[in-house]
Coordinates of C-alpha atoms in Angstrom, one line a residue:
M646 CA 84.0 -58.6 -8.8
A647 CA 86.4 -57.6 -6.0
K648 CA 89.1 -57.0 -8.5
F649 CA 87.0 -54.6 -10.5
Q650 CA 85.9 -52.8 -7.4
A651 CA 89.5 -52.3 -6.4
V652 CA 90.4 -51.0 -9.8
G653 CA 87.4 -48.7 -9.7
L654 CA 88.7 -47.2 -6.4
L655 CA 92.1 -46.8 -7.9
L656 CA 90.7 -45.0 -10.9
A657 CA 88.6 -42.7 -8.7
A658 CA 91.9 -41.5 -7.1
F659 CA 93.6 -41.5 -10.5
V660 CA 91.3 -39.3 -12.6
C661 CA 91.8 -36.0 -10.8
P662 CA 95.6 -35.4 -10.4
S663 CA 96.8 -31.9 -9.6
L664 CA 99.8 -30.2 -11.1
S665 CA 100.4 -28.6 -7.7
N666 CA 100.5 -32.0 -6.1
P667 CA 102.3 -34.1 -8.8
I668 CA 102.1 -37.9 -8.9
H669 CA 105.5 -39.6 -8.2
A670 CA 106.7 -42.9 -9.3
P671 CA 107.3 -45.8 -6.8
N672 CA 110.5 -45.4 -4.8
V673 CA 113.7 -46.3 -6.5
T674 CA 115.1 -49.7 -5.4
S675 CA 118.7 -50.5 -5.2
S676 CA 120.8 -53.6 -5.4
Q677 CA 121.7 -55.2 -2.1
N678 CA 124.4 -57.5 -3.3
G679 CA 127.0 -55.0 -4.6
K680 CA 126.3 -56.1 -8.2
P681 CA 123.8 -53.6 -9.5
L682 CA 122.0 -54.7 -12.6
L683 CA 119.2 -53.0 -14.5
E684 CA 116.7 -55.6 -13.3
D685 CA 117.3 -54.2 -9.8
F686 CA 115.5 -51.0 -10.7
D687 CA 112.0 -50.0 -11.5
A688 CA 111.4 -51.5 -14.9
L689 CA 107.9 -50.0 -15.2
G690 CA 108.9 -46.5 -14.3
A691 CA 112.0 -44.5 -13.5
W692 CA 114.7 -47.2 -13.9
F693 CA 117.1 -44.4 -14.9
D694 CA 116.9 -43.0 -11.4
G695 CA 118.3 -46.2 -10.0
V696 CA 121.2 -46.2 -12.5
A697 CA 122.0 -42.6 -11.7
A698 CA 122.3 -43.5 -8.0
I699 CA 124.8 -46.4 -8.4
N700 CA 128.2 -45.6 -6.9
H701 CA 129.9 -48.9 -7.1
S702 CA 129.9 -52.4 -8.6
S703 CA 131.6 -55.6 -7.5
I704 CA 131.3 -57.1 -11.0
P705 CA 134.8 -57.2 -12.6
R706 CA 135.1 -54.8 -15.6
Q707 CA 134.9 -56.5 -18.9
P708 CA 135.4 -53.8 -21.6
N709 CA 136.6 -56.0 -24.4
V710 CA 133.7 -58.4 -24.9
S711 CA 132.4 -59.1 -28.4
I712 CA 128.8 -58.1 -29.1
A713 CA 126.4 -59.1 -31.9
I714 CA 123.6 -56.7 -32.6
V715 CA 121.0 -58.6 -34.6
G716 CA 119.0 -56.2 -36.6
G717 CA 120.0 -53.0 -38.5
G718 CA 116.8 -51.0 -37.7
I719 CA 116.9 -47.8 -35.7
S720 CA 117.1 -49.8 -32.4
G721 CA 120.2 -51.7 -33.5
L722 CA 121.9 -48.8 -35.1
A723 CA 121.4 -46.5 -32.1
T724 CA 122.6 -49.2 -29.7
A725 CA 125.8 -49.6 -31.7
L726 CA 126.5 -45.9 -31.8
M727 CA 125.7 -45.5 -28.1
L728 CA 128.1 -48.2 -27.2
D729 CA 130.7 -46.7 -29.4
S730 CA 130.3 -43.3 -27.7
V731 CA 131.4 -44.8 -24.4
G732 CA 134.4 -46.7 -25.8
I733 CA 132.8 -50.1 -26.5
H734 CA 133.8 -50.8 -30.1
N735 CA 133.9 -54.6 -30.4
W736 CA 130.4 -54.9 -31.9
E737 CA 128.9 -56.1 -35.2
I738 CA 125.5 -55.3 -36.6
I739 CA 124.0 -58.3 -38.5
E740 CA 121.1 -57.4 -40.8
A741 CA 119.0 -59.8 -42.7
S742 CA 118.1 -57.5 -45.6
E743 CA 120.2 -55.5 -48.1
R744 CA 119.8 -52.2 -46.2
V745 CA 119.7 -50.5 -42.8
G746 CA 116.7 -48.7 -41.5
G747 CA 114.3 -51.6 -40.6
R748 CA 110.7 -50.2 -40.7
F749 CA 111.9 -46.8 -41.9
R750 CA 110.9 -47.1 -45.6
T751 CA 111.1 -44.0 -47.8
K752 CA 110.2 -44.5 -51.4
Y753 CA 110.8 -42.0 -54.3
V754 CA 108.1 -42.7 -56.8
G755 CA 108.2 -42.8 -60.6
G756 CA 111.8 -41.4 -60.9
T757 CA 110.7 -38.1 -59.3
Q758 CA 111.7 -36.3 -56.1
E759 CA 108.3 -37.0 -54.6
W760 CA 108.8 -39.2 -51.6
A761 CA 106.4 -41.4 -49.8
E762 CA 106.7 -42.9 -46.3
M763 CA 105.8 -46.6 -46.3
G764 CA 106.8 -46.7 -42.6
P765 CA 106.8 -43.9 -40.0
M766 CA 105.9 -40.5 -41.4
R767 CA 105.6 -38.0 -38.5
L768 CA 106.8 -37.1 -35.0
P769 CA 104.7 -35.3 -32.4
Y770 CA 106.6 -32.2 -31.3
N771 CA 104.5 -30.2 -28.9
V772 CA 100.9 -29.4 -27.9
T773 CA 99.1 -26.2 -27.1
Y774 CA 96.1 -26.4 -24.8
R775 CA 93.0 -24.3 -25.2
S776 CA 92.4 -23.9 -21.4
D777 CA 95.5 -21.7 -20.8
N778 CA 97.2 -21.4 -24.2
S779 CA 100.2 -23.2 -22.7
T780 CA 102.5 -25.2 -24.9
H781 CA 104.1 -28.4 -23.8
V782 CA 106.8 -30.4 -25.5
Y783 CA 106.4 -34.2 -25.9
S784 CA 109.6 -34.8 -24.0
D785 CA 110.1 -38.5 -24.8
H786 CA 110.0 -37.7 -28.6
Q787 CA 112.7 -35.2 -28.1
M788 CA 115.1 -38.2 -28.1
V789 CA 114.6 -38.4 -31.8
F790 CA 115.6 -34.7 -32.3
Q791 CA 118.5 -35.3 -30.0
L792 CA 119.6 -38.3 -32.1
A793 CA 119.4 -36.2 -35.3
D794 CA 121.5 -33.4 -33.7
W795 CA 124.1 -36.0 -32.6
L796 CA 124.3 -37.6 -36.1
N797 CA 124.6 -34.2 -37.7
D798 CA 127.5 -33.3 -35.5
L799 CA 129.2 -36.7 -36.1
N800 CA 128.7 -36.1 -39.9
H801 CA 130.0 -32.5 -39.7
N802 CA 126.6 -31.4 -41.2
D803 CA 127.6 -32.9 -44.5
S804 CA 124.6 -32.3 -46.8
H805 CA 124.8 -35.9 -48.0
W806 CA 124.0 -37.2 -44.5
K807 CA 122.3 -34.2 -42.9
V808 CA 119.0 -34.8 -41.1
D809 CA 116.6 -31.8 -41.1
F810 CA 113.0 -31.6 -40.0
I811 CA 110.1 -29.7 -41.5
P812 CA 106.5 -29.2 -40.2
W813 CA 104.1 -32.1 -40.7
I814 CA 100.6 -30.8 -41.4
Q815 CA 98.3 -33.2 -39.6
H816 CA 95.1 -31.4 -40.5
H817 CA 94.1 -28.8 -43.0
P818 CA 90.8 -26.8 -42.9
N819 CA 89.9 -27.9 -46.5
E820 CA 90.3 -31.7 -45.9
L821 CA 87.4 -33.5 -47.4
L822 CA 85.5 -35.7 -44.9
A823 CA 83.0 -37.9 -46.8
R824 CA 82.6 -41.0 -44.6
G825 CA 79.5 -40.8 -42.4
T826 CA 79.1 -37.0 -42.8
G827 CA 76.4 -34.8 -44.2
R828 CA 76.5 -32.9 -47.4
L829 CA 76.5 -29.2 -48.1
P830 CA 73.4 -27.6 -49.7
D831 CA 75.0 -27.9 -53.2
G832 CA 75.7 -31.6 -52.6
R833 CA 79.4 -31.2 -52.0
V834 CA 81.4 -33.2 -49.4
P835 CA 82.1 -31.0 -46.4
T836 CA 85.5 -29.8 -45.4
R837 CA 86.9 -30.0 -41.9
A838 CA 86.2 -26.2 -41.6
D839 CA 82.6 -26.7 -42.8
I840 CA 82.0 -29.3 -40.0
Q841 CA 83.6 -27.1 -37.3
A842 CA 81.3 -24.3 -38.4
N843 CA 78.2 -26.6 -38.5
S844 CA 78.5 -29.7 -36.3
S845 CA 75.3 -31.2 -37.8
L846 CA 77.4 -32.1 -40.9
G847 CA 79.8 -34.2 -38.8
T848 CA 79.8 -37.9 -38.2
A849 CA 77.1 -38.8 -35.8
A850 CA 77.8 -40.7 -32.6
P851 CA 77.0 -44.4 -32.8
L852 CA 74.4 -44.0 -30.1
T853 CA 72.6 -41.0 -28.5
S854 CA 71.2 -42.5 -25.4
T855 CA 71.7 -41.1 -21.9
E856 CA 73.5 -44.3 -20.9
Y857 CA 75.9 -44.0 -23.9
N858 CA 76.7 -40.3 -23.1
D859 CA 77.2 -41.1 -19.4
T860 CA 79.5 -44.0 -20.0
K861 CA 81.5 -42.0 -22.6
A862 CA 81.9 -39.2 -20.0
K863 CA 83.3 -41.7 -17.5
M864 CA 85.8 -42.9 -20.2
N865 CA 86.8 -39.3 -20.8
Q866 CA 87.4 -38.8 -17.1
I867 CA 90.2 -41.4 -17.4
L868 CA 91.4 -40.7 -20.9
K869 CA 91.1 -37.0 -21.3
V870 CA 92.2 -35.4 -18.0
E871 CA 94.3 -32.4 -19.0
N872 CA 96.6 -32.4 -16.0
R873 CA 97.3 -36.1 -16.5
L874 CA 98.0 -35.6 -20.2
K875 CA 100.5 -32.8 -19.4
A876 CA 102.2 -35.1 -16.9
I877 CA 102.6 -37.8 -19.5
Q878 CA 104.0 -35.3 -21.9
R879 CA 106.5 -34.2 -19.3
D880 CA 107.6 -37.7 -18.1
V881 CA 105.9 -40.6 -19.8
W882 CA 108.1 -43.1 -18.0
R883 CA 107.1 -42.2 -14.4
Q884 CA 103.5 -41.9 -15.5
H885 CA 103.7 -45.4 -17.0
G886 CA 104.8 -46.7 -13.5
V887 CA 101.9 -44.8 -11.9
A888 CA 99.4 -46.1 -14.4
M889 CA 100.5 -49.7 -13.8
A890 CA 100.4 -49.3 -10.0
E891 CA 96.9 -47.9 -10.3
G892 CA 95.5 -50.8 -12.2
L893 CA 95.3 -49.5 -15.7
D894 CA 96.9 -52.7 -17.0
D895 CA 94.6 -55.0 -15.1
V896 CA 91.3 -54.6 -16.9
S897 CA 90.3 -53.9 -20.5
E898 CA 88.1 -50.9 -21.4
Q899 CA 85.2 -53.3 -22.2
A900 CA 85.5 -55.0 -18.9
M901 CA 85.5 -51.7 -17.0
M902 CA 82.4 -50.5 -18.8
R903 CA 80.5 -53.8 -18.3
L904 CA 81.6 -55.0 -14.9
E905 CA 82.4 -51.8 -13.0
W906 CA 80.1 -49.3 -14.6
H907 CA 77.4 -51.9 -15.6
A908 CA 77.0 -50.5 -19.1
S909 CA 74.9 -52.5 -21.5
E910 CA 76.5 -54.7 -24.1
N911 CA 75.3 -52.3 -26.8
V912 CA 76.8 -49.3 -25.2
T913 CA 80.0 -51.1 -24.4
D914 CA 80.4 -52.3 -28.0
A915 CA 79.5 -48.9 -29.5
I916 CA 82.2 -47.1 -27.5
W917 CA 84.9 -49.9 -27.9
T918 CA 84.4 -50.3 -31.6
N919 CA 84.7 -46.6 -32.1
T920 CA 88.4 -46.8 -31.1
D921 CA 91.2 -49.2 -31.9
Y922 CA 92.4 -49.7 -28.4
D923 CA 91.6 -52.3 -25.7
V924 CA 94.0 -51.1 -22.9
F925 CA 93.6 -47.8 -21.1
W926 CA 97.3 -47.0 -21.0
D927 CA 97.7 -47.3 -24.8
E928 CA 94.7 -45.2 -25.6
M929 CA 95.6 -42.6 -23.0
T930 CA 99.2 -42.3 -24.4
H931 CA 98.3 -42.5 -28.1
N932 CA 94.8 -41.4 -29.0
S933 CA 94.2 -39.1 -26.1
N934 CA 97.7 -37.7 -25.7
L935 CA 98.8 -37.4 -29.3
G936 CA 95.5 -37.1 -31.1
L937 CA 94.8 -33.6 -30.1
D938 CA 93.5 -32.2 -33.4
G939 CA 92.5 -28.7 -32.4
G940 CA 88.8 -29.4 -33.1
S941 CA 86.0 -28.0 -31.1
G942 CA 85.9 -31.0 -28.8
S943 CA 89.6 -31.3 -28.3
L944 CA 91.7 -30.1 -25.3
G945 CA 94.3 -28.6 -27.7
E946 CA 96.3 -29.2 -30.8
T947 CA 99.4 -31.2 -31.4
Q948 CA 102.2 -29.8 -33.7
W949 CA 104.1 -32.4 -35.7
K950 CA 107.3 -32.7 -37.6
C951 CA 108.7 -35.0 -40.2
V952 CA 112.2 -35.7 -41.7
D953 CA 112.8 -33.6 -44.8
G954 CA 113.4 -36.2 -47.6
G955 CA 112.0 -39.0 -45.6
F956 CA 112.9 -41.1 -42.5
N957 CA 115.5 -43.1 -44.4
R958 CA 117.7 -40.1 -44.1
L959 CA 117.8 -40.6 -40.4
S960 CA 118.9 -44.2 -40.6
D961 CA 121.3 -43.6 -43.5
A962 CA 123.1 -41.0 -41.4
F963 CA 124.4 -43.9 -39.3
I964 CA 126.2 -45.5 -42.3
P965 CA 129.5 -43.6 -42.1
H966 CA 129.9 -44.8 -38.5
V967 CA 128.7 -48.4 -38.7
S968 CA 129.6 -49.6 -42.2
D969 CA 133.0 -51.1 -41.1
R970 CA 131.1 -53.4 -38.6
L971 CA 127.9 -54.0 -40.6
T972 CA 127.0 -57.3 -42.3
L973 CA 124.0 -57.2 -44.7
N974 CA 122.0 -60.1 -46.2
R975 CA 122.7 -62.4 -43.3
K976 CA 119.5 -63.9 -41.7
I977 CA 120.1 -65.4 -38.3
T978 CA 118.3 -68.7 -37.9
K979 CA 119.6 -69.9 -34.5
L980 CA 121.0 -68.7 -31.2
D981 CA 122.8 -71.2 -28.9
P982 CA 124.2 -70.4 -25.5
I983 CA 127.7 -71.9 -25.3
E984 CA 129.0 -72.9 -21.9
A985 CA 132.8 -73.3 -21.4
N986 CA 135.1 -72.8 -18.5
G987 CA 132.4 -71.4 -16.4
T988 CA 131.4 -68.7 -18.8
T989 CA 128.6 -68.3 -21.3
R990 CA 128.8 -67.1 -24.9
T991 CA 126.3 -66.9 -27.7
R992 CA 126.6 -68.7 -31.0
L993 CA 124.7 -67.4 -34.0
S994 CA 123.9 -69.6 -37.0
W995 CA 122.8 -68.7 -40.6
Y996 CA 122.6 -70.3 -44.0
E997 CA 124.4 -69.5 -47.2
G998 CA 123.3 -70.9 -50.5
S999 CA 120.1 -72.9 -51.0
G1000 CA 119.0 -76.5 -51.7
K1001 CA 121.8 -79.0 -52.1
N1002 CA 124.3 -76.2 -52.0
R1003 CA 123.1 -74.7 -48.7
T1004 CA 125.7 -74.6 -45.9
T1005 CA 125.5 -73.6 -42.3
H1006 CA 127.8 -71.0 -40.8
T1007 CA 128.3 -69.9 -37.2
K1008 CA 130.0 -67.2 -35.3
D1009 CA 130.5 -66.9 -31.5
F1010 CA 130.0 -63.7 -29.5
D1011 CA 130.2 -63.0 -25.8
Y1012 CA 126.8 -61.2 -25.9
T1013 CA 123.9 -60.8 -28.3
I1014 CA 121.6 -57.9 -28.5
M1015 CA 118.4 -59.0 -30.3
A1016 CA 117.1 -55.9 -32.1
V1017 CA 114.4 -57.4 -34.3
P1018 CA 110.7 -57.8 -33.5
F1019 CA 109.4 -61.0 -31.9
T1020 CA 107.6 -61.7 -35.2
M1021 CA 111.1 -62.5 -36.5
T1022 CA 112.6 -64.1 -33.4
R1023 CA 109.7 -66.6 -33.5
F1024 CA 111.2 -68.1 -36.7
M1025 CA 114.6 -68.5 -35.0
D1026 CA 115.7 -71.6 -33.1
L1027 CA 116.2 -70.0 -29.6
P1028 CA 117.2 -71.5 -26.3
S1029 CA 114.7 -71.9 -23.4
F1030 CA 114.4 -68.5 -21.8
S1031 CA 112.5 -67.9 -18.6
S1032 CA 108.8 -68.7 -18.7
V1033 CA 107.7 -65.0 -18.9
L1034 CA 110.2 -64.0 -21.6
S1035 CA 109.4 -67.1 -23.6
R1036 CA 105.7 -66.4 -23.5
A1037 CA 106.2 -62.7 -24.3
S1038 CA 108.1 -63.6 -27.5
S1039 CA 105.8 -66.4 -28.5
E1040 CA 102.9 -66.3 -30.9
A1041 CA 100.6 -66.5 -27.8
G1042 CA 102.3 -63.5 -26.2
L1043 CA 102.8 -59.9 -27.2
R1044 CA 100.4 -58.8 -29.9
F1045 CA 101.4 -57.0 -33.0
K1046 CA 99.5 -55.0 -35.6
S1047 CA 99.9 -54.3 -39.2
A1048 CA 99.4 -51.5 -41.8
C1049 CA 99.2 -51.0 -45.5
K1050 CA 100.2 -47.9 -47.5
V1051 CA 99.8 -47.2 -51.2
S1052 CA 101.1 -43.9 -52.7
L1053 CA 99.9 -42.8 -56.2
L1054 CA 101.8 -40.3 -58.3
F1055 CA 99.9 -37.6 -60.2
E1056 CA 101.2 -35.3 -62.9
E1057 CA 100.1 -32.2 -60.9
R1058 CA 98.8 -31.4 -57.4
F1059 CA 95.2 -30.8 -58.4
W1060 CA 94.2 -30.8 -54.7
E1061 CA 96.2 -27.6 -54.1
K1062 CA 94.1 -25.7 -56.7
G1063 CA 90.6 -24.4 -57.0
E1064 CA 88.1 -22.9 -54.6
R1065 CA 89.0 -25.3 -51.7
P1066 CA 92.8 -26.0 -52.0
I1067 CA 94.3 -28.6 -49.6
F1068 CA 97.8 -28.2 -48.3
G1069 CA 98.8 -31.3 -46.2
G1070 CA 96.5 -33.1 -43.9
Y1071 CA 94.3 -36.0 -44.9
S1072 CA 90.9 -36.6 -46.4
Q1073 CA 88.5 -39.4 -45.7
P1074 CA 86.7 -40.9 -48.7
E1075 CA 83.4 -42.7 -48.3
S1076 CA 85.3 -46.0 -48.7
A1077 CA 85.9 -47.5 -45.2
A1078 CA 88.4 -49.8 -46.8
V1079 CA 90.6 -46.9 -48.0
G1080 CA 90.3 -45.0 -44.7
A1081 CA 92.5 -42.0 -45.1
L1082 CA 94.2 -40.2 -48.0
Y1083 CA 97.3 -38.2 -47.0
Y1084 CA 98.6 -35.2 -49.0
P1085 CA 102.3 -34.2 -49.1
V1086 CA 103.6 -31.6 -46.7
Y1087 CA 106.6 -30.6 -48.8
G1088 CA 106.8 -28.6 -52.1
L1089 CA 103.6 -26.9 -51.3
N1090 CA 102.1 -24.7 -54.0
E1091 CA 105.1 -25.1 -56.4
T1092 CA 104.1 -24.5 -60.0
G1093 CA 104.1 -27.6 -62.2
R1094 CA 105.2 -30.0 -59.4
P1095 CA 103.8 -33.5 -59.4
G1096 CA 102.5 -35.0 -56.2
L1097 CA 101.6 -38.1 -54.3
I1098 CA 98.4 -39.1 -52.5
T1099 CA 99.0 -41.8 -49.9
H1100 CA 96.4 -44.2 -48.6
Y1101 CA 97.1 -45.5 -45.1
R1102 CA 95.1 -48.2 -43.4
G1103 CA 96.0 -50.2 -40.2
G1104 CA 94.4 -52.9 -38.1
D1105 CA 92.1 -55.6 -39.5
W1106 CA 91.8 -53.8 -42.9
S1107 CA 95.5 -54.1 -43.5
D1108 CA 95.4 -57.8 -42.7
R1109 CA 92.7 -58.3 -45.4
F1110 CA 94.6 -56.2 -47.9
V1111 CA 97.3 -58.7 -48.2
S1112 CA 94.9 -60.7 -50.4
F1113 CA 95.0 -57.9 -53.0
S1114 CA 97.5 -57.7 -55.8
D1115 CA 99.5 -54.5 -56.0
E1116 CA 97.4 -53.4 -59.0
Q1117 CA 94.0 -54.2 -57.3
H1118 CA 95.0 -52.2 -54.3
A1119 CA 96.2 -49.2 -56.3
E1120 CA 93.0 -49.2 -58.4
L1121 CA 90.9 -49.2 -55.2
V1122 CA 92.7 -46.2 -53.9
L1123 CA 92.5 -44.4 -57.3
D1124 CA 88.7 -44.9 -57.3
A1125 CA 88.5 -43.4 -53.8
I1126 CA 90.5 -40.4 -54.9
A1127 CA 88.3 -39.9 -58.0
D1128 CA 85.2 -40.2 -55.8
L1129 CA 86.4 -37.3 -53.7
H1130 CA 88.0 -35.1 -56.3
G1131 CA 86.2 -35.9 -59.5
E1132 CA 86.7 -38.3 -62.4
E1133 CA 88.9 -35.8 -64.2
V1134 CA 91.8 -36.7 -61.9
L1135 CA 92.1 -40.1 -63.6
D1136 CA 93.7 -38.4 -66.5
L1137 CA 96.4 -36.9 -64.2
Y1138 CA 97.4 -40.3 -62.7
T1139 CA 100.8 -41.4 -64.1
G1140 CA 100.3 -45.1 -63.3
D1141 CA 103.3 -45.0 -61.0
F1142 CA 102.7 -46.1 -57.4
E1143 CA 104.4 -47.7 -54.4
R1144 CA 102.7 -50.2 -52.1
L1145 CA 103.7 -52.0 -48.9
C1146 CA 101.6 -54.2 -46.7
W1147 CA 103.8 -54.9 -43.7
L1148 CA 102.5 -58.4 -43.1
Q1149 CA 104.1 -59.3 -46.5
D1150 CA 107.5 -57.9 -45.5
E1151 CA 109.8 -60.9 -45.0
H1152 CA 112.0 -59.0 -42.5
T1153 CA 109.3 -57.8 -40.1
A1154 CA 105.9 -59.3 -40.8
T1155 CA 104.4 -56.5 -38.7
S1156 CA 104.1 -52.8 -38.2
W1157 CA 104.0 -52.1 -34.5
T1158 CA 103.2 -53.6 -31.1
R1159 CA 99.8 -53.5 -29.4
P1160 CA 100.0 -55.2 -26.0
D1161 CA 96.9 -56.7 -24.4
I1162 CA 95.9 -56.2 -20.7
E1163 CA 98.4 -57.5 -18.1
Q1164 CA 101.2 -57.6 -20.7
H1165 CA 102.9 -54.3 -19.7
K1166 CA 103.3 -55.2 -16.0
L1167 CA 104.2 -58.8 -16.7
Y1168 CA 106.5 -58.6 -19.8
I1169 CA 108.4 -55.4 -19.5
P1170 CA 110.4 -56.4 -16.4
S1171 CA 111.5 -59.5 -18.2
Y1172 CA 113.2 -57.5 -20.9
H1173 CA 115.3 -55.8 -18.2
K1174 CA 116.9 -59.2 -17.4
T1175 CA 119.8 -60.6 -19.4
E1176 CA 119.3 -64.4 -20.1
H1177 CA 121.8 -66.6 -22.0
N1178 CA 123.9 -63.4 -22.4
T1179 CA 121.1 -62.1 -24.7
I1180 CA 119.3 -58.8 -24.4
F1181 CA 116.0 -58.0 -26.3
I1182 CA 115.4 -54.5 -27.5
G1183 CA 113.1 -52.7 -29.9
E1184 CA 110.0 -50.6 -29.8
H1185 CA 108.0 -53.7 -28.7
T1186 CA 110.0 -53.8 -25.4
A1187 CA 109.3 -50.1 -24.5
P1188 CA 106.3 -48.9 -22.4
T1189 CA 105.3 -46.5 -25.1
H1190 CA 105.5 -48.7 -28.2
A1191 CA 105.2 -47.9 -31.9
W1192 CA 107.1 -44.7 -32.1
V1193 CA 110.8 -43.9 -33.0
S1194 CA 111.3 -42.7 -29.4
S1195 CA 110.2 -46.1 -28.2
S1196 CA 113.0 -47.7 -30.2
L1197 CA 115.6 -45.2 -28.9
H1198 CA 114.5 -45.7 -25.3
S1199 CA 115.0 -49.5 -25.8
S1200 CA 118.4 -48.8 -27.2
V1201 CA 119.4 -46.8 -24.1
R1202 CA 117.9 -49.4 -21.9
G1203 CA 119.6 -52.3 -23.7
A1204 CA 123.0 -50.6 -23.8
V1205 CA 122.9 -49.6 -20.1
Q1206 CA 121.7 -53.2 -19.3
L1207 CA 124.7 -54.6 -21.1
L1208 CA 127.2 -52.2 -19.5
L1209 CA 126.0 -52.8 -16.0
G1210 CA 126.3 -56.6 -16.6
L1211 CA 129.9 -56.0 -17.7
G1212 CA 130.8 -54.0 -14.6
L1213 CA 131.1 -50.8 -16.7
V1214 CA 129.2 -48.6 -14.3
D1215 CA 130.8 -45.3 -15.3
E1216 CA 130.0 -45.9 -18.9
A1217 CA 126.4 -47.0 -18.0
K1218 CA 125.9 -43.8 -16.0
E1219 CA 127.3 -41.7 -18.8
L1220 CA 124.9 -43.1 -21.3
N1221 CA 122.1 -42.9 -18.8
Q1222 CA 122.7 -39.2 -18.1
R1223 CA 123.1 -38.3 -21.7
W1224 CA 119.9 -39.9 -22.9
M1225 CA 117.6 -40.1 -19.9
G1226 CA 119.0 -37.1 -17.9
R1227 CA 116.0 -34.9 -18.5
W1228 CA 113.9 -37.2 -16.4
I1229 CA 116.4 -38.2 -13.7
D1230 CA 115.3 -37.0 -10.3
L1231 CA 116.8 -38.5 -7.2
E1232 CA 115.1 -36.2 -4.6

């Protein structure tokens, strides 16, 4: 009980930060041995401050080492180009599939120009608060827009490779919300605007007791403090360090409610099962920080953007710069550390052919950067890493989540017509299994244009959907659309669809990372240490997880980690300043 009392005291100090008295990260540490490495600095917070403060290194410069980058997703691609930008060119990207992009997965459906995102589909851009009408940029996500600008410059704004952004419409007033809501007097499903005008039509809280309301209010005092959310938007990395220091990785939401606030089992379960998070930090940075929908109970509204033409345009823009050092269709099965003459190298193995004709091939590199999720490295034969890193990457360690998407093509955009037209946003059918139905945000109100409706479901539902055939899944979604919009839409369905359940993808077997309690503080510092000349990167290794900016942060961190280990301090500081400079503060 003492642990929970301590956490409670920390949270009491935590929930009322002041913008006039900002919270600072723990002090920057520095190497005492003349050999500064990334592990010497604050892995949970402002590690980039430590790198910026380096003024020397006793590690001999090694600019010509060979580097394997395993994985051609956004983390691997960005790492390669970042190294290239500071003069490190002896790298090779090794990708198991036939394409680059990883979990970027844009599909054009039915031979049309209608595109569906089977992977990421939007980026948070800024948020405007109700209290003072102030607008705040999500500063960490600006890394993605910085990357796009860089690629556009490198590609001389060639239209074939150009990356442009358009607004993503997260919500529209005429979205239809059928699940758990009331009905209008004429029996119709209410729109979002209807519910905002008459809250009695909205989804009822799971409980209405005083205990439930009081406990929910205590949760909101942690999760929805405006000053704190603004601080996260301004500098998520320092705020991560603060949250870890204040105990927000030490206890689950359920444990806090039961053991610190003495809520009943029923109230604890009602609040917990109404969200998809167990850990305060993750819910605070994702649901609370990004999920500002502008509704009556929201602190403000988030504005979003997406890639015009789909996220694959962002990964494809790397191709002119990596194609000469890119190997596709090579699935690494083993990594061996090779010791010789007092030095360590890495040997990668893979198979060619199959059955009796299968042969093993190897290639040696000085360093390997592993840019694939742990769900894939678990299938590799790896050396013994430190206990913490081995557990983090094991099936018992870092948790991953999945998702399914199905996009159905219709001859015309019937949802954009009639008395209550819908432009963007998403509707919720009565079917809990289907969850949400997203409408396209491009080509709005164009005469005669076909369109896609995309079903998106994550968590446990997506795990169960892998038991469905493609056709079964598509029919379930079609039925949900007809339930919302009327049986007449069945005649407009073309029969063309795309489906992807990420657990079935042989190159990822996951969608994103969802750490459990204690895993941030324990595991993240282990990624900042280079073992067996191997560095692990990817969104799963970043404090924010599951966003493109997480992948890019891991690329900067991994590249800087490698450069410091090679004694290339000037190059490390240059990359650090270019990508993390907006947060560097050595005062």
